[in-house]
Coordinates of C-alpha atoms in Angstrom, one line a residue:
Chain A
M22 CA -67.8 0.6 -43.7
R23 CA -67.4 0.8 -40.0
Q24 CA -67.3 4.4 -38.6
P25 CA -64.2 5.3 -36.7
I26 CA -64.7 5.5 -32.9
E27 CA -65.2 9.1 -31.9
M28 CA -63.0 10.1 -29.0
S29 CA -64.9 12.6 -26.9
A30 CA -65.2 13.7 -23.4
R31 CA -68.9 14.0 -23.9
E32 CA -70.7 11.2 -22.0
P33 CA -72.7 8.9 -24.3
A34 CA -76.3 8.3 -23.2
S35 CA -76.1 4.8 -21.8
V36 CA -74.2 1.5 -21.7
D37 CA -75.5 -2.1 -21.5
G38 CA -73.5 -2.8 -18.3
L39 CA -73.3 -0.2 -15.7
E40 CA -75.4 3.0 -16.1
Q41 CA -73.2 5.7 -17.7
G42 CA -73.7 8.0 -14.7
E43 CA -72.7 5.2 -12.3
L44 CA -69.6 4.5 -14.3
A45 CA -68.6 8.2 -14.5
R46 CA -69.1 8.5 -10.7
L47 CA -67.0 5.4 -10.0
Y48 CA -64.3 6.7 -12.4
T49 CA -64.1 10.1 -10.9
R50 CA -64.0 8.7 -7.4
H51 CA -61.6 5.8 -7.8
A52 CA -59.6 6.3 -11.0
P53 CA -56.9 8.6 -9.4
A54 CA -56.1 5.9 -6.8
V55 CA -56.2 3.1 -9.5
F56 CA -53.8 5.1 -11.7
A57 CA -51.5 5.9 -8.7
R58 CA -51.3 2.2 -7.8
A59 CA -50.8 1.0 -11.4
R60 CA -48.0 3.6 -11.7
R61 CA -46.4 2.4 -8.5
L62 CA -46.5 -1.2 -9.7
L63 CA -45.5 -0.7 -13.3
G64 CA -43.3 2.3 -12.9
D65 CA -44.6 3.8 -16.1
E66 CA -47.3 6.5 -16.6
T67 CA -48.5 5.4 -20.1
Q68 CA -48.9 1.8 -19.0
A69 CA -50.5 2.9 -15.8
W70 CA -53.2 4.9 -17.8
D71 CA -53.7 1.9 -20.1
V72 CA -54.3 -0.3 -17.0
T73 CA -56.7 2.3 -15.6
H74 CA -58.5 2.3 -18.9
D75 CA -58.8 -1.5 -19.1
V76 CA -59.9 -1.9 -15.5
F77 CA -62.7 0.6 -15.9
V78 CA -63.8 -0.7 -19.3
R79 CA -64.1 -4.1 -17.7
L80 CA -65.9 -2.7 -14.7
A81 CA -68.3 -1.0 -17.1
A82 CA -69.4 -4.4 -18.4
R83 CA -70.6 -5.5 -15.0
R84 CA -74.4 -5.4 -14.4
K85 CA -73.9 -4.0 -10.9
P86 CA -71.2 -1.9 -9.3
P87 CA -69.0 -3.8 -7.0
R88 CA -70.1 -4.0 -3.3
A89 CA -66.6 -3.0 -2.1
P90 CA -65.1 -0.9 -5.0
V91 CA -61.6 -0.4 -3.5
R92 CA -61.2 -4.1 -2.9
Y93 CA -62.5 -5.0 -6.4
L94 CA -60.1 -2.4 -7.9
Y95 CA -57.1 -3.6 -6.0
R96 CA -57.7 -7.1 -7.3
A97 CA -58.3 -5.9 -10.9
V98 CA -55.2 -3.7 -11.0
T99 CA -53.1 -6.5 -9.5
N100 CA -54.3 -8.9 -12.2
A101 CA -53.9 -6.3 -15.0
C102 CA -50.3 -5.6 -14.0
I103 CA -49.4 -9.3 -13.6
D104 CA -50.9 -9.8 -17.1
R105 CA -48.6 -7.1 -18.4
W106 CA -45.5 -8.5 -16.7
R107 CA -46.4 -12.0 -18.1
R108 CA -46.5 -10.6 -21.6
A109 CA -43.2 -8.8 -21.0
D110 CA -41.8 -12.2 -19.8
G111 CA -41.4 -10.9 -16.2
R112 CA -39.6 -7.8 -17.2
W113 CA -40.5 -4.4 -15.8
A114 CA -40.5 -1.6 -18.4
V115 CA -39.1 1.1 -16.2
P116 CA -37.1 0.9 -13.1
L117 CA -39.5 1.4 -10.2
D118 CA -37.2 3.7 -8.3
E119 CA -37.6 6.2 -11.2
A120 CA -41.3 6.1 -11.1
P121 CA -43.0 9.3 -9.7
G122 CA -45.2 8.8 -6.7
T123 CA -43.3 5.8 -5.3
R124 CA -43.4 5.9 -1.5
D125 CA -40.3 3.9 -0.8
P126 CA -38.4 3.4 -4.0
R127 CA -35.4 1.4 -2.7
Q128 CA -37.6 -1.1 -0.9
A129 CA -39.9 -1.4 -3.8
A130 CA -37.0 -1.9 -6.2
L131 CA -35.6 -4.6 -3.9
A132 CA -38.9 -6.3 -3.7
R133 CA -39.2 -6.2 -7.4
S134 CA -35.7 -7.8 -7.8
V135 CA -36.8 -10.7 -5.5
L136 CA -40.1 -11.1 -7.5
R137 CA -38.2 -11.0 -10.8
A138 CA -36.0 -13.9 -9.6
L139 CA -38.9 -15.9 -8.4
W140 CA -41.4 -15.0 -11.1
A141 CA -41.1 -18.3 -13.1
D142 CA -41.6 -20.4 -9.9
L143 CA -44.8 -18.7 -8.8
D144 CA -48.3 -19.7 -9.7
E145 CA -51.0 -17.1 -10.4
T146 CA -52.2 -16.8 -6.8
D147 CA -48.6 -16.7 -5.4
R148 CA -47.9 -13.8 -7.8
R149 CA -50.9 -11.9 -6.6
I150 CA -50.0 -12.5 -3.0
A151 CA -46.3 -11.6 -3.7
V152 CA -47.3 -8.3 -5.4
L153 CA -49.6 -7.3 -2.6
R154 CA -47.1 -8.2 0.1
F155 CA -43.8 -7.2 -1.3
V156 CA -44.6 -4.3 -3.6
D157 CA -47.7 -2.9 -1.9
G158 CA -46.5 -3.9 1.6
L159 CA -49.9 -5.0 2.7
P160 CA -50.5 -7.1 5.8
Q161 CA -51.7 -10.7 5.4
R162 CA -55.2 -9.7 6.7
E163 CA -55.7 -7.2 3.9
I164 CA -54.3 -9.5 1.3
A165 CA -56.7 -12.2 2.3
S166 CA -59.6 -9.7 2.2
I167 CA -58.6 -8.5 -1.3
L168 CA -58.1 -11.9 -2.8
G169 CA -61.1 -13.5 -1.0
I170 CA -59.0 -16.3 0.5
W171 CA -58.2 -17.4 4.1
R172 CA -55.5 -15.5 5.9
R173 CA -53.9 -18.8 6.8
T174 CA -53.6 -19.6 3.1
V175 CA -51.9 -16.3 2.5
G176 CA -49.5 -17.0 5.4
R177 CA -48.7 -20.5 4.2
R178 CA -48.1 -19.3 0.6
L179 CA -45.9 -16.5 1.8
D180 CA -43.8 -18.9 3.8
R181 CA -43.3 -21.0 0.7
I182 CA -42.4 -17.9 -1.4
I183 CA -39.9 -16.7 1.2
A184 CA -38.4 -20.2 1.5
R185 CA -38.0 -20.4 -2.3
A186 CA -36.4 -16.9 -2.3
R187 CA -33.9 -18.1 0.4
A188 CA -33.1 -21.2 -1.5
L189 CA -32.6 -19.2 -4.7
A190 CA -30.2 -16.9 -2.8
E191 CA -28.1 -19.8 -1.6
E192 CA -28.0 -21.4 -5.1
P193 CA -24.7 -20.9 -6.8
S194 CA -25.1 -18.4 -9.7
Chain B
M22 CA -39.8 3.9 10.3
N23 CA -41.5 0.6 10.7
R24 CA -44.6 1.0 8.6
S25 CA -46.1 -2.3 9.7
T26 CA -47.8 -0.6 12.7
H27 CA -49.2 2.1 10.5
L28 CA -52.0 2.2 7.9
S29 CA -51.2 0.5 4.6
A30 CA -51.7 2.0 1.2
Y31 CA -54.9 -0.1 0.9
A32 CA -56.2 1.4 4.1
L33 CA -55.4 4.9 2.9
D34 CA -57.2 4.3 -0.4
R35 CA -60.3 3.0 1.6
L36 CA -60.2 6.1 3.8
V37 CA -60.0 8.4 0.7
A38 CA -62.9 6.5 -0.9
G39 CA -64.9 7.0 2.3
T40 CA -65.2 3.2 3.0
P41 CA -62.8 2.6 6.0
G42 CA -63.2 -0.1 8.5
D43 CA -63.4 0.5 12.3
R44 CA -59.8 -0.5 12.8
E45 CA -58.6 2.1 10.3
Q46 CA -60.7 4.9 11.8
R47 CA -59.5 4.1 15.4
H48 CA -55.9 4.0 14.2
L49 CA -56.3 7.3 12.4
A50 CA -57.8 9.0 15.4
A51 CA -54.8 8.1 17.4
C52 CA -52.0 8.5 14.9
D53 CA -50.6 11.8 13.8
A54 CA -48.2 10.2 11.3
C55 CA -51.0 8.4 9.5
R56 CA -53.2 11.5 9.4
A57 CA -50.3 13.4 7.7
R58 CA -49.9 10.5 5.3
L59 CA -53.6 10.4 4.5
D60 CA -53.5 14.2 3.8
A61 CA -50.5 13.8 1.5
H62 CA -52.1 10.8 -0.3
R63 CA -55.4 12.8 -0.8
E64 CA -53.4 15.7 -2.3
T65 CA -51.6 13.4 -4.6
L66 CA -54.9 11.9 -5.9
Q67 CA -56.5 15.3 -6.2
A68 CA -53.5 16.5 -8.3
I69 CA -54.0 13.4 -10.6
A70 CA -57.7 14.2 -10.9
H71 CA -56.9 17.7 -12.0
T72 CA -54.5 16.8 -14.8
P73 CA -55.8 17.2 -18.4
E74 CA -54.8 13.5 -18.9
F75 CA -57.3 12.4 -16.3
A76 CA -60.2 14.2 -18.1
R77 CA -59.1 12.8 -21.4
Q78 CA -58.8 9.3 -20.1
R79 CA -62.2 9.6 -18.4
G80 CA -63.8 10.5 -21.8
R81 CA -61.9 7.6 -23.4
V82 CA -63.2 5.1 -20.9
L83 CA -66.8 6.3 -21.2
A84 CA -66.6 6.3 -25.0
A85 CA -65.0 2.8 -25.0
A86 CA -67.6 1.5 -22.6
A87 CA -70.4 2.9 -24.8
A88 CA -68.8 1.5 -27.9
A89 CA -68.4 -2.0 -26.3
A90 CA -72.0 -2.2 -25.2
P91 CA -74.0 -4.5 -27.3
R92 CA -77.2 -3.2 -28.9
P93 CA -80.3 -3.9 -27.0
R94 CA -81.9 -7.2 -28.0
P95 CA -85.4 -7.1 -29.4
R96 CA -88.0 -8.4 -27.0
P97 CA -88.8 -12.1 -27.5
R98 CA -92.1 -12.6 -29.2
P99 CA -94.8 -14.2 -27.2
R100 CA -95.1 -17.9 -28.0
R101 CA -98.0 -18.1 -30.3
R102 CA -96.6 -20.5 -32.9
S103 CA -98.1 -23.9 -33.1
H104 CA -96.3 -27.1 -32.1
L105 CA -96.7 -28.2 -35.7
L106 CA -94.4 -25.3 -36.9
A107 CA -91.9 -26.1 -34.2
A108 CA -91.8 -29.7 -35.3
V109 CA -91.3 -28.6 -39.0
L110 CA -88.5 -26.4 -38.0
A111 CA -86.8 -29.1 -35.9
L112 CA -87.2 -31.5 -38.8
A113 CA -85.6 -29.0 -41.2
A114 CA -82.7 -28.4 -38.8
A115 CA -82.1 -32.2 -38.5
L116 CA -82.1 -32.5 -42.3
A117 CA -79.6 -29.7 -42.6
V118 CA -77.3 -31.5 -40.2
V119 CA -77.7 -34.7 -42.1
V120 CA -77.1 -33.1 -45.5
W121 CA -74.1 -30.9 -44.5
P122 CA -71.4 -33.6 -44.8
D123 CA -72.4 -34.1 -48.5
R124 CA -71.1 -30.6 -49.2
G125 CA -67.6 -31.7 -48.3
S126 CA -66.2 -30.5 -51.7
G127 CA -65.7 -27.0 -50.2
P128 CA -62.8 -26.1 -47.9
A129 CA -63.2 -27.6 -44.4
G130 CA -62.2 -24.4 -42.7
L131 CA -65.4 -22.7 -43.9
T132 CA -67.5 -24.1 -41.2
P133 CA -67.1 -22.3 -37.9
P134 CA -66.9 -24.7 -35.0
D135 CA -69.5 -24.5 -32.3
T136 CA -67.0 -23.8 -29.6
L137 CA -66.2 -20.2 -30.7
R138 CA -68.6 -17.6 -32.0
P139 CA -68.2 -13.9 -32.7
K140 CA -68.9 -11.8 -29.6
G141 CA -70.3 -8.9 -31.7
G142 CA -69.2 -7.0 -34.8
F143 CA -65.7 -7.6 -36.0
V144 CA -63.5 -4.6 -35.4
L145 CA -60.1 -3.4 -36.6
S146 CA -58.7 -0.1 -35.3
V147 CA -55.5 1.8 -35.6
V148 CA -54.7 3.4 -32.3
R149 CA -51.9 5.8 -31.3
P150 CA -51.1 4.6 -27.7
A151 CA -49.3 7.9 -26.9
D152 CA -52.6 9.8 -26.8
G153 CA -55.3 7.2 -27.5
Q154 CA -56.3 8.6 -30.9
V155 CA -58.3 6.0 -32.9
D156 CA -58.5 5.7 -36.7
G157 CA -57.7 9.3 -37.4
V158 CA -55.1 11.0 -39.5
F159 CA -51.6 10.2 -38.2
P160 CA -48.4 12.0 -39.0
A161 CA -45.6 10.0 -40.6
G162 CA -43.3 8.6 -37.9
A163 CA -46.1 8.2 -35.3
E164 CA -46.1 5.0 -33.4
V165 CA -49.4 3.2 -33.8
E166 CA -50.9 -0.1 -32.7
L167 CA -53.5 -2.3 -34.4
R168 CA -56.3 -3.5 -32.2
V169 CA -59.0 -6.1 -33.1
G170 CA -62.2 -7.0 -31.4
G171 CA -65.1 -9.3 -31.8
W172 CA -63.0 -12.4 -32.2
E173 CA -60.7 -14.3 -29.9
A174 CA -58.8 -16.8 -32.0
A175 CA -56.7 -15.8 -35.0
A176 CA -56.4 -12.9 -37.3
L177 CA -54.4 -11.9 -40.4
V178 CA -54.1 -8.2 -41.2
L179 CA -53.4 -7.1 -44.8
A180 CA -52.7 -3.6 -46.1
L181 CA -53.4 -2.2 -49.6
D182 CA -51.5 0.9 -50.6
V183 CA -52.8 3.6 -53.1
E184 CA -51.1 1.9 -55.9
G185 CA -52.9 -1.4 -55.3
R186 CA -50.0 -3.3 -53.7
A187 CA -51.1 -5.6 -50.9
S188 CA -48.8 -6.7 -48.0
V189 CA -49.1 -8.6 -44.8
V190 CA -49.0 -6.3 -41.9
W191 CA -49.7 -8.7 -39.0
P192 CA -48.3 -11.1 -38.0
A193 CA -45.2 -9.5 -39.7
G194 CA -43.3 -12.0 -41.8
A195 CA -45.5 -14.9 -40.9
A196 CA -46.8 -17.4 -43.4
R197 CA -50.2 -17.7 -41.7
S198 CA -52.5 -15.8 -39.5
G199 CA -51.5 -15.2 -35.8
R200 CA -53.2 -15.8 -32.5
I201 CA -54.9 -12.7 -31.0
A202 CA -53.8 -11.6 -27.5
S203 CA -56.5 -11.5 -24.9
D204 CA -56.7 -7.7 -25.0
G205 CA -57.0 -7.6 -28.8
R206 CA -53.7 -5.7 -29.3
L207 CA -51.6 -6.9 -32.1
S208 CA -48.0 -6.4 -31.1
P209 CA -45.4 -5.1 -31.9
R210 CA -46.4 -1.5 -32.7
F211 CA -45.9 0.0 -36.1
Q212 CA -44.3 3.3 -37.2
V213 CA -46.4 5.2 -39.7
T214 CA -44.7 5.7 -43.1
P215 CA -46.0 8.1 -45.8
G216 CA -48.9 6.9 -47.9
D217 CA -52.5 6.0 -46.9
L218 CA -53.4 2.3 -46.5
L219 CA -56.6 0.4 -46.6
L220 CA -56.4 -2.3 -43.9
L221 CA -58.3 -5.6 -43.9
S222 CA -58.3 -8.1 -41.0
L223 CA -59.4 -11.6 -41.7
F224 CA -60.6 -13.5 -38.6
S225 CA -60.5 -17.3 -38.3
N226 CA -60.2 -20.3 -36.0
T227 CA -57.9 -22.2 -38.3
P228 CA -54.8 -20.6 -39.8
I229 CA -55.3 -18.5 -43.0
D230 CA -52.5 -18.7 -45.6
A231 CA -51.0 -15.2 -45.7
E232 CA -49.6 -15.3 -49.2
T233 CA -52.8 -16.7 -50.7
A234 CA -54.9 -14.0 -49.0
R235 CA -52.4 -11.2 -49.9
R236 CA -52.5 -12.2 -53.6
A237 CA -56.3 -12.4 -53.5
F238 CA -56.5 -8.9 -52.1
E239 CA -54.1 -7.6 -54.7
E240 CA -56.0 -9.2 -57.5
A241 CA -59.4 -7.9 -56.2
A242 CA -57.9 -4.4 -56.0
A243 CA -56.5 -4.7 -59.5
A244 CA -59.9 -5.4 -60.9
C245 CA -61.2 -2.3 -59.2
A246 CA -61.2 1.1 -60.9
G247 CA -60.2 4.1 -58.8
P248 CA -58.6 4.3 -55.3
P249 CA -58.8 1.2 -53.0
E250 CA -62.2 0.9 -51.4
P251 CA -63.6 -2.0 -49.3
A252 CA -66.6 -2.2 -51.7
C253 CA -64.6 -3.2 -54.7
S254 CA -61.2 -4.3 -53.3
A255 CA -62.7 -7.1 -51.1
P256 CA -60.9 -10.4 -51.9
P257 CA -63.1 -13.5 -52.1
H258 CA -63.7 -15.5 -48.9
Q259 CA -60.5 -17.2 -47.7
A260 CA -60.3 -20.7 -46.5
G261 CA -60.8 -20.7 -42.7
E262 CA -62.2 -17.2 -42.7
I263 CA -65.0 -16.5 -40.1
G264 CA -65.4 -12.7 -40.7
R265 CA -63.5 -9.6 -41.6
A266 CA -63.1 -6.0 -40.6
W267 CA -61.8 -2.9 -42.4
S268 CA -60.0 0.2 -41.3
R269 CA -57.9 2.9 -42.9
L270 CA -54.6 4.4 -42.0
R271 CA -54.6 8.0 -43.2
V272 CA -51.3 9.8 -43.1
G273 CA -51.1 13.5 -42.9
E274 CA -50.4 16.3 -40.5
G275 CA -52.7 14.8 -37.9
D276 CA -52.9 15.9 -34.2
R277 CA -49.3 16.0 -33.1

């Protein structure tokens, strides 16, 4: 019979992907920021730790560490959070303005309301762009860098998202 | 305050990580507000890094990464076999393909399609999401989650209690096996009730009939003397089954 997985803070000797020491170094250096951002996006500590866990386990499977870890991790956390929202059918578990560590809770909550209304209309790339723009508040230049797409593409898609939001606001409820 | 002229959260994260661009460094040198924000951000991250949860999660990630790592493959042998042997093997393989349809009397679902293959060993775990405890002793009332690994298509999870009664645990109330989520979590979560359980997950590409599998599990357990054990409680191979994994849910005081 399969042995239960031992949960231990002791570092196992090696992994097939990244070297264990490399993974431990990346975790120590970047996990606090990954967790803080996931908490900001999800508004829930337990889910934020789950996302942090999943992101680093996936990172561990890579043969080499990412060349730009912060950029890689922004992308990974965005995708992981969108995946969670998708599974929750676009619902956010906890109101963002109750989440600890939120910089500008009212603005983030407003952005989230807009996103929630738009969610079904957005494709995967639009969702990523919308999260990075309206929840993280990043400029187009940084969004383009994180997602590895042209800045002009980001601008064009944002225009479309905003136009759709306006149209939605004008629609009779 | 209009933040658009100041450093973004992403820029602050890059500064903390020690990988800022020229633009960020120039801005930081000239902006008191952003220096103060950077200090505050650094303090927040340091506070997170000093929580017990951070250390626990770090151990969890390292253990999970080590557990997920496939075993090293043996080195390929140098090619010393003759072309004749290769030709014989090729002929045997061709014959096997030709002969296979004649064995059509068995259930069609027994043949795994070529499109999907196990990624490694099949795994079934009971996890308490509140603290990440895996396959331990859980107190009655604890909220736990079933997780599977090694297969991406469908699974059926059955439970056998100490009195030999089998039941379908996941998908709850369904007539057939259910599709596995990409992260291997079988939702919804469960609440632990008193009494140990032996858990069996059947993995498949095509749906497995839940009631047939449940009955087979119960019959196999009935023929088994003593408490339920995988060795003697294993039901016969089910139509559509690709592989199986076992786990136990032990109920006791546990780590509260």
